[in-house]
């Protein structure tokens, strides 16, 4: 749930984000990667999701499939890493904790970017931006860029500018740049490059003579509202320097949790899928319990690959739960409701579950009549305790507990050590 | 009012106070006087880590720091935010590798010293040309 911030209290908004986040997190612990072309691959080592500037210079596009790049990797000296989510999650948390020291208003926008409410004179704001950049590099070891402006939309623009124009040295305050240069920048940017403007609007905007960001900033907000939407009107006002998109506190009121992965090898039988759904049911249970939440609705789904147009199948079921719950047995059973919809022999490339209508645990005690017998016997804490002691995958309901991981689990063959979350995988330092 | 229920005699005021301040909920039974003094066990994180965002644990390989009490296989607690000083045990980047050394800042120049006579000192042209990854604050030595 979002709570509007008192806008008058806040003079400007800083957008801080980590440059090439995944690649930078890898380099923080492996200095030998510095200056070398590096790509970080998506789930199952599918495609390049993050490219270091050196990898971009080789012409590797974002989302380029690894099997296409791999044959030339050696010749290029290109290094690839599988996604190391444990590492990225921890580095992200450290960056956000650090940013929190600079402002009471911190909105974590994604794994590698956050908005901060900042106050002060123009010189003080620029100084603050430089301090944040230096602290992230020194304390956590990752490079960040900072864009500071009166509105979120302009802060995004300033951040982009800071990133692409080396003259800013990573920190740009919008209003500190002469108006002529700002207009030249906006004139050269197409409206689609703007935060919050959907690509599908481009044609309609072009039709009324709005091509560049500068054109949009000079449009009449009321006309934009009438012809398009309130959302786009806000963007216009934000470009003109009027804050319209309030700061949101950290999104604690999550309204859904999704557990979904693509498989390293397709699944073709209901029996295998039953195992997958069991794992997700238990992961959902553990995550709900961690956040003191219970779910009221569970949706389970599966799908074939987009690359394989034959035999397409996208079954899904929505299961209303008898009462709000985080019980692993109930959630797993509910997820299994998908199984009758599975077509044997069809190659499923992904599956998942989503729990929605979440509410805090223990607001009202259920009537004893509806109390669920598994919760009484405390199955969940027992499973969690064993998983904590012997590792995830050491125990599970039904077929979910298979040590060493069933063969559909994610492929991460080129993953670096989980340096900050696993005691056996600490960074090594040479004493030689 | 004092209620007598078999052997459990609890003053209503006292039991209320226990519930409020004790980390262990006591529903009934004779309250342990120790509970008033229980403030939680020793938390090594609280004592060994001053700055959670900038502190990392690394593992040492090699014996070049033996005389500083740092052995092969020991873990070091390293704070990236600390300013390295003369005499600091630092993790520095040497030839693309993380390396642990004693930093010497003298009038004669900057030197990375080993704490083992079998390893030579490494002179560094200037501090600005040296990447210090972090400053070690503790060694978790295996005894």
PDB file of C-alpha atoms in Angstrom, chain A residues 124-249:
ATOM      1  CA  UNK A 124      24.864  20.883  -1.274  1.00  0.00           C
ATOM      2  CA  UNK A 125      22.687  18.567  -3.379  1.00  0.00           C
ATOM      3  CA  UNK A 126      25.475  18.021  -5.895  1.00  0.00           C
ATOM      4  CA  UNK A 127      27.879  17.386  -3.041  1.00  0.00           C
ATOM      5  CA  UNK A 128      25.459  14.857  -1.535  1.00  0.00           C
ATOM      6  CA  UNK A 129      25.237  13.060  -4.875  1.00  0.00           C
ATOM      7  CA  UNK A 130      29.015  12.805  -5.038  1.00  0.00           C
ATOM      8  CA  UNK A 131      29.188  11.535  -1.468  1.00  0.00           C
ATOM      9  CA  UNK A 132      26.631   8.821  -2.222  1.00  0.00           C
ATOM     10  CA  UNK A 133      28.593   7.748  -5.287  1.00  0.00           C
ATOM     11  CA  UNK A 134      31.865   7.625  -3.329  1.00  0.00           C
ATOM     12  CA  UNK A 135      30.298   5.737  -0.414  1.00  0.00           C
ATOM     13  CA  UNK A 136      28.772   3.061  -2.648  1.00  0.00           C
ATOM     14  CA  UNK A 137      32.138   2.500  -4.314  1.00  0.00           C
ATOM     15  CA  UNK A 138      34.081   2.420  -1.068  1.00  0.00           C
ATOM     16  CA  UNK A 139      31.673   0.644   1.313  1.00  0.00           C
ATOM     17  CA  UNK A 140      30.002  -1.869  -0.981  1.00  0.00           C
ATOM     18  CA  UNK A 141      32.345  -1.848  -3.971  1.00  0.00           C
ATOM     19  CA  UNK A 142      29.872  -1.018  -6.751  1.00  0.00           C
ATOM     20  CA  UNK A 143      29.697   2.017  -9.073  1.00  0.00           C
ATOM     21  CA  UNK A 144      26.481   4.065  -8.993  1.00  0.00           C
ATOM     22  CA  UNK A 145      25.102   7.047 -10.886  1.00  0.00           C
ATOM     23  CA  UNK A 146      22.977   9.743  -9.270  1.00  0.00           C
ATOM     24  CA  UNK A 147      20.364  11.942 -10.944  1.00  0.00           C
ATOM     25  CA  UNK A 148      18.838  14.746  -8.868  1.00  0.00           C
ATOM     26  CA  UNK A 149      15.820  16.833  -9.889  1.00  0.00           C
ATOM     27  CA  UNK A 150      12.536  18.313  -8.693  1.00  0.00           C
ATOM     28  CA  UNK A 151      10.494  15.342  -9.949  1.00  0.00           C
ATOM     29  CA  UNK A 152      10.964  11.604 -10.336  1.00  0.00           C
ATOM     30  CA  UNK A 153      10.642  11.792 -14.116  1.00  0.00           C
ATOM     31  CA  UNK A 154      13.372  14.444 -14.332  1.00  0.00           C
ATOM     32  CA  UNK A 155      15.529  12.558 -11.798  1.00  0.00           C
ATOM     33  CA  UNK A 156      15.336   9.540 -14.121  1.00  0.00           C
ATOM     34  CA  UNK A 157      16.406  11.706 -17.045  1.00  0.00           C
ATOM     35  CA  UNK A 158      19.241  13.279 -15.059  1.00  0.00           C
ATOM     36  CA  UNK A 159      20.406   9.809 -14.008  1.00  0.00           C
ATOM     37  CA  UNK A 160      20.437   8.579 -17.603  1.00  0.00           C
ATOM     38  CA  UNK A 161      22.421  11.637 -18.599  1.00  0.00           C
ATOM     39  CA  UNK A 162      24.921  11.160 -15.769  1.00  0.00           C
ATOM     40  CA  UNK A 163      25.436   7.609 -16.962  1.00  0.00           C
ATOM     41  CA  UNK A 164      25.997   8.371 -20.629  1.00  0.00           C
ATOM     42  CA  UNK A 165      27.918  11.623 -20.477  1.00  0.00           C
ATOM     43  CA  UNK A 166      31.301  11.151 -18.775  1.00  0.00           C
ATOM     44  CA  UNK A 167      31.571  14.919 -18.165  1.00  0.00           C
ATOM     45  CA  UNK A 168      29.129  14.538 -15.249  1.00  0.00           C
ATOM     46  CA  UNK A 169      31.339  11.951 -13.549  1.00  0.00           C
ATOM     47  CA  UNK A 170      28.235   9.999 -12.541  1.00  0.00           C
ATOM     48  CA  UNK A 171      26.321  12.774 -10.781  1.00  0.00           C
ATOM     49  CA  UNK A 172      23.873  15.126 -12.525  1.00  0.00           C
ATOM     50  CA  UNK A 173      21.521  17.648 -10.946  1.00  0.00           C
ATOM     51  CA  UNK A 174      18.984  18.657 -13.569  1.00  0.00           C
ATOM     52  CA  UNK A 175      18.554  22.306 -12.581  1.00  0.00           C
ATOM     53  CA  UNK A 176      22.304  22.846 -12.287  1.00  0.00           C
ATOM     54  CA  UNK A 177      22.695  22.261 -16.021  1.00  0.00           C
ATOM     55  CA  UNK A 178      22.101  25.354 -18.229  1.00  0.00           C
ATOM     56  CA  UNK A 179      18.594  25.362 -19.765  1.00  0.00           C
ATOM     57  CA  UNK A 180      19.976  25.356 -23.310  1.00  0.00           C
ATOM     58  CA  UNK A 181      21.828  22.075 -22.764  1.00  0.00           C
ATOM     59  CA  UNK A 182      18.813  20.468 -21.081  1.00  0.00           C
ATOM     60  CA  UNK A 183      16.617  21.396 -24.037  1.00  0.00           C
ATOM     61  CA  UNK A 184      19.155  20.062 -26.511  1.00  0.00           C
ATOM     62  CA  UNK A 185      19.203  16.774 -24.624  1.00  0.00           C
ATOM     63  CA  UNK A 186      15.408  16.511 -24.526  1.00  0.00           C
ATOM     64  CA  UNK A 187      15.152  17.448 -28.211  1.00  0.00           C
ATOM     65  CA  UNK A 188      17.403  14.501 -29.045  1.00  0.00           C
ATOM     66  CA  UNK A 189      15.460  11.952 -26.989  1.00  0.00           C
ATOM     67  CA  UNK A 190      12.428  10.166 -28.379  1.00  0.00           C
ATOM     68  CA  UNK A 191       9.362  10.092 -26.093  1.00  0.00           C
ATOM     69  CA  UNK A 192       9.588   6.295 -25.759  1.00  0.00           C
ATOM     70  CA  UNK A 193      12.830   6.661 -23.874  1.00  0.00           C
ATOM     71  CA  UNK A 194      10.998   8.463 -21.129  1.00  0.00           C
ATOM     72  CA  UNK A 195      10.187   6.693 -17.881  1.00  0.00           C
ATOM     73  CA  UNK A 196       6.520   5.735 -17.763  1.00  0.00           C
ATOM     74  CA  UNK A 197       5.707   6.295 -21.436  1.00  0.00           C
ATOM     75  CA  UNK A 198       4.512   3.135 -23.138  1.00  0.00           C
ATOM     76  CA  UNK A 199       5.894   2.384 -26.590  1.00  0.00           C
ATOM     77  CA  UNK A 200       2.384   1.913 -27.988  1.00  0.00           C
ATOM     78  CA  UNK A 201       1.643   5.606 -27.365  1.00  0.00           C
ATOM     79  CA  UNK A 202       4.419   6.762 -29.701  1.00  0.00           C
ATOM     80  CA  UNK A 203       2.369   6.631 -32.883  1.00  0.00           C
ATOM     81  CA  UNK A 204      -0.519   8.604 -31.414  1.00  0.00           C
ATOM     82  CA  UNK A 205       1.860  11.167 -29.922  1.00  0.00           C
ATOM     83  CA  UNK A 206       3.695  11.505 -33.229  1.00  0.00           C
ATOM     84  CA  UNK A 207       0.353  12.055 -34.964  1.00  0.00           C
ATOM     85  CA  UNK A 208      -0.216  15.246 -32.965  1.00  0.00           C
ATOM     86  CA  UNK A 209       3.340  16.447 -33.564  1.00  0.00           C
ATOM     87  CA  UNK A 210       4.979  15.197 -30.371  1.00  0.00           C
ATOM     88  CA  UNK A 211       8.177  13.327 -31.195  1.00  0.00           C
ATOM     89  CA  UNK A 212      10.838  14.274 -28.688  1.00  0.00           C
ATOM     90  CA  UNK A 213      10.838  14.583 -24.918  1.00  0.00           C
ATOM     91  CA  UNK A 214      11.150  18.328 -25.454  1.00  0.00           C
ATOM     92  CA  UNK A 215       7.922  18.341 -27.515  1.00  0.00           C
ATOM     93  CA  UNK A 216       6.126  16.509 -24.723  1.00  0.00           C
ATOM     94  CA  UNK A 217       7.467  18.865 -22.061  1.00  0.00           C
ATOM     95  CA  UNK A 218       5.968  21.774 -23.988  1.00  0.00           C
ATOM     96  CA  UNK A 219       2.575  20.138 -24.490  1.00  0.00           C
ATOM     97  CA  UNK A 220      -0.547  21.404 -22.768  1.00  0.00           C
ATOM     98  CA  UNK A 221      -1.149  19.044 -19.816  1.00  0.00           C
ATOM     99  CA  UNK A 222      -4.935  19.372 -20.052  1.00  0.00           C
ATOM    100  CA  UNK A 223      -4.947  18.521 -23.729  1.00  0.00           C
ATOM    101  CA  UNK A 224      -2.750  15.510 -23.019  1.00  0.00           C
ATOM    102  CA  UNK A 225      -5.154  14.394 -20.291  1.00  0.00           C
ATOM    103  CA  UNK A 226      -8.134  14.695 -22.636  1.00  0.00           C
ATOM    104  CA  UNK A 227      -6.468  12.981 -25.587  1.00  0.00           C
ATOM    105  CA  UNK A 228      -4.510  10.358 -23.622  1.00  0.00           C
ATOM    106  CA  UNK A 229      -4.685   9.825 -19.890  1.00  0.00           C
ATOM    107  CA  UNK A 230      -4.085  11.288 -16.481  1.00  0.00           C
ATOM    108  CA  UNK A 231      -0.934   9.178 -16.300  1.00  0.00           C
ATOM    109  CA  UNK A 232       0.590  10.886 -19.330  1.00  0.00           C
ATOM    110  CA  UNK A 233      -0.548  14.287 -18.063  1.00  0.00           C
ATOM    111  CA  UNK A 234       1.459  13.622 -14.909  1.00  0.00           C
ATOM    112  CA  UNK A 235       4.520  12.895 -17.017  1.00  0.00           C
ATOM    113  CA  UNK A 236       4.092  16.245 -18.785  1.00  0.00           C
ATOM    114  CA  UNK A 237       3.736  18.087 -15.479  1.00  0.00           C
ATOM    115  CA  UNK A 238       6.747  16.244 -14.073  1.00  0.00           C
ATOM    116  CA  UNK A 239       8.817  17.265 -17.105  1.00  0.00           C
ATOM    117  CA  UNK A 240       7.773  20.837 -16.415  1.00  0.00           C
ATOM    118  CA  UNK A 241       9.038  20.480 -12.852  1.00  0.00           C
ATOM    119  CA  UNK A 242       5.810  19.856 -10.927  1.00  0.00           C
ATOM    120  CA  UNK A 243       6.072  16.718  -8.780  1.00  0.00           C
ATOM    121  CA  UNK A 244       3.067  14.463  -9.447  1.00  0.00           C
ATOM    122  CA  UNK A 245       4.342  10.989  -8.715  1.00  0.00           C
ATOM    123  CA  UNK A 246       4.622  10.782  -4.934  1.00  0.00           C
ATOM    124  CA  UNK A 247       7.309   8.910  -3.065  1.00  0.00           C
ATOM    125  CA  UNK A 248       6.140   5.512  -1.961  1.00  0.00           C
ATOM    126  CA  UNK A 249       7.419   3.804   1.114  1.00  0.00           C
TER     127      UNK A 249
END
